[in-house]
């Protein structure tokens, strides 16, 4: 873990330079049907089309690239339910270093296969009975490697903020920016970009109903820890937001709201049927809050981050068939 450091927008700009030409500048999609449903002008930042299938590639690549050469040579370790796992494995492969990923044994098969496909060694744990952070620390110490957590890490936060930076550069100032919220890397990085590039923009995070630790934390003024939640939004199933993330959220995030699993599935269906894209349940969090009226946005210019598209087709079909 790096020394305690809360990143700033300067770190986001530095991250953009490191990932330039490596990470995709993902498209910003629009839909007249979505605009009509929300009564607003919506801009979807399609990070489901990012390398590795999610925004996580930004923070992972930036974090490795920010290490000095000798530290990089010792390899990296991460813990993740899937998208950070794939992202760090892929980023490590591109930079020719070894990666070890600690994943829950119930992680989606597609995400495990992709992580291994990028050359990573996978170590499994039970998310309901074991401490993934403690396991990862032990692995990192044993191998002399650098532990890069999925969200509670300055260079990860800065890297994730580049998605919002690109969005503002593409469409200009916004009235509202909405992102999914798990541990807080994307939300806090996006908030840094919003405050610098669109100061009047409201920044809102969206969690699954069953995993509203961030909402509780923001309202209580301290990090609230919850039992391991259960939701189809597997990328947002954390028990608490990060210690690096929370101060940024406190200073720059206006609200955190929640959506149901049923609303996530309806949003997945909307993207597949009307916009012809596949977005995983976690990636639908922000859009679901807008399309189902959880966030008031009538007449506003709204940026929405679609954070990932890593859902296997069997699960995708089953979810749509059940609802």
PDB file of N, CA, C and O in Angstrom, residues 43 164-175 197-198 201 301:
ATOM      1  N   UNK A  43     -26.270  11.527 -21.488  1.00  0.00           N
ATOM      2  CA  UNK A  43     -25.026  11.169 -22.163  1.00  0.00           C
ATOM      3  C   UNK A  43     -24.423   9.961 -21.454  1.00  0.00           C
ATOM      4  O   UNK A  43     -24.010  10.055 -20.292  1.00  0.00           O
ATOM      5  N   UNK A 164     -14.598  10.234 -16.423  1.00  0.00           N
ATOM      6  CA  UNK A 164     -15.402  11.451 -16.321  1.00  0.00           C
ATOM      7  C   UNK A 164     -14.700  12.625 -17.000  1.00  0.00           C
ATOM      8  O   UNK A 164     -15.355  13.467 -17.631  1.00  0.00           O
ATOM      9  N   UNK A 165     -13.384  12.689 -16.883  1.00  0.00           N
ATOM     10  CA  UNK A 165     -12.627  13.736 -17.563  1.00  0.00           C
ATOM     11  C   UNK A 165     -12.934  13.711 -19.060  1.00  0.00           C
ATOM     12  O   UNK A 165     -13.228  14.746 -19.682  1.00  0.00           O
ATOM     13  N   UNK A 166     -12.884  12.534 -19.657  1.00  0.00           N
ATOM     14  CA  UNK A 166     -13.187  12.395 -21.086  1.00  0.00           C
ATOM     15  C   UNK A 166     -14.632  12.785 -21.393  1.00  0.00           C
ATOM     16  O   UNK A 166     -14.913  13.405 -22.431  1.00  0.00           O
ATOM     17  N   UNK A 167     -15.538  12.417 -20.502  1.00  0.00           N
ATOM     18  CA  UNK A 167     -16.947  12.734 -20.714  1.00  0.00           C
ATOM     19  C   UNK A 167     -17.156  14.246 -20.766  1.00  0.00           C
ATOM     20  O   UNK A 167     -17.817  14.761 -21.685  1.00  0.00           O
ATOM     21  N   UNK A 168     -16.595  14.967 -19.807  1.00  0.00           N
ATOM     22  CA  UNK A 168     -16.738  16.426 -19.788  1.00  0.00           C
ATOM     23  C   UNK A 168     -16.073  17.055 -21.008  1.00  0.00           C
ATOM     24  O   UNK A 168     -16.610  18.009 -21.592  1.00  0.00           O
ATOM     25  N   UNK A 169     -14.925  16.540 -21.394  1.00  0.00           N
ATOM     26  CA  UNK A 169     -14.260  17.082 -22.577  1.00  0.00           C
ATOM     27  C   UNK A 169     -15.086  16.840 -23.839  1.00  0.00           C
ATOM     28  O   UNK A 169     -15.043  17.632 -24.785  1.00  0.00           O
ATOM     29  N   UNK A 170     -15.849  15.767 -23.852  1.00  0.00           N
ATOM     30  CA  UNK A 170     -16.650  15.414 -25.024  1.00  0.00           C
ATOM     31  C   UNK A 170     -17.945  16.211 -25.118  1.00  0.00           C
ATOM     32  O   UNK A 170     -18.335  16.653 -26.208  1.00  0.00           O
ATOM     33  N   UNK A 171     -18.634  16.393 -23.987  1.00  0.00           N
ATOM     34  CA  UNK A 171     -19.985  16.986 -24.038  1.00  0.00           C
ATOM     35  C   UNK A 171     -20.099  18.327 -23.326  1.00  0.00           C
ATOM     36  O   UNK A 171     -21.158  18.958 -23.378  1.00  0.00           O
ATOM     37  N   UNK A 172     -19.035  18.763 -22.667  1.00  0.00           N
ATOM     38  CA  UNK A 172     -19.098  20.033 -21.950  1.00  0.00           C
ATOM     39  C   UNK A 172     -19.669  19.885 -20.547  1.00  0.00           C
ATOM     40  O   UNK A 172     -19.781  18.782 -20.017  1.00  0.00           O
ATOM     41  N   UNK A 173     -20.048  20.997 -19.963  1.00  0.00           N
ATOM     42  CA  UNK A 173     -20.531  20.975 -18.589  1.00  0.00           C
ATOM     43  C   UNK A 173     -21.868  20.253 -18.482  1.00  0.00           C
ATOM     44  O   UNK A 173     -22.660  20.221 -19.434  1.00  0.00           O
ATOM     45  N   UNK A 174     -22.085  19.654 -17.321  1.00  0.00           N
ATOM     46  CA  UNK A 174     -23.306  18.894 -17.063  1.00  0.00           C
ATOM     47  C   UNK A 174     -23.997  19.434 -15.815  1.00  0.00           C
ATOM     48  O   UNK A 174     -23.358  20.049 -14.956  1.00  0.00           O
ATOM     49  N   UNK A 175     -25.292  19.168 -15.721  1.00  0.00           N
ATOM     50  CA  UNK A 175     -26.025  19.517 -14.503  1.00  0.00           C
ATOM     51  C   UNK A 175     -25.878  18.433 -13.444  1.00  0.00           C
ATOM     52  O   UNK A 175     -25.819  18.718 -12.245  1.00  0.00           O
ATOM     53  N   UNK A 197     -13.941  20.527 -13.777  1.00  0.00           N
ATOM     54  CA  UNK A 197     -14.357  20.815 -15.146  1.00  0.00           C
ATOM     55  C   UNK A 197     -15.799  21.303 -15.276  1.00  0.00           C
ATOM     56  O   UNK A 197     -16.163  21.871 -16.306  1.00  0.00           O
ATOM     57  N   UNK A 198     -16.615  21.062 -14.266  1.00  0.00           N
ATOM     58  CA  UNK A 198     -18.018  21.485 -14.303  1.00  0.00           C
ATOM     59  C   UNK A 198     -18.465  21.765 -12.874  1.00  0.00           C
ATOM     60  O   UNK A 198     -19.214  20.983 -12.272  1.00  0.00           O
ATOM     61  N   UNK A 201     -21.922  21.111 -11.353  1.00  0.00           N
ATOM     62  CA  UNK A 201     -22.506  19.790 -11.583  1.00  0.00           C
ATOM     63  C   UNK A 201     -22.741  19.048 -10.270  1.00  0.00           C
ATOM     64  O   UNK A 201     -21.833  18.948  -9.438  1.00  0.00           O
ATOM     65  N   UNK A 301     -29.062  18.314 -18.209  1.00  0.00           N
ATOM     66  CA  UNK A 301     -28.029  17.604 -18.961  1.00  0.00           C
ATOM     67  C   UNK A 301     -27.358  16.640 -17.984  1.00  0.00           C
ATOM     68  O   UNK A 301     -26.782  17.071 -16.978  1.00  0.00           O
TER      69      UNK A 301
END
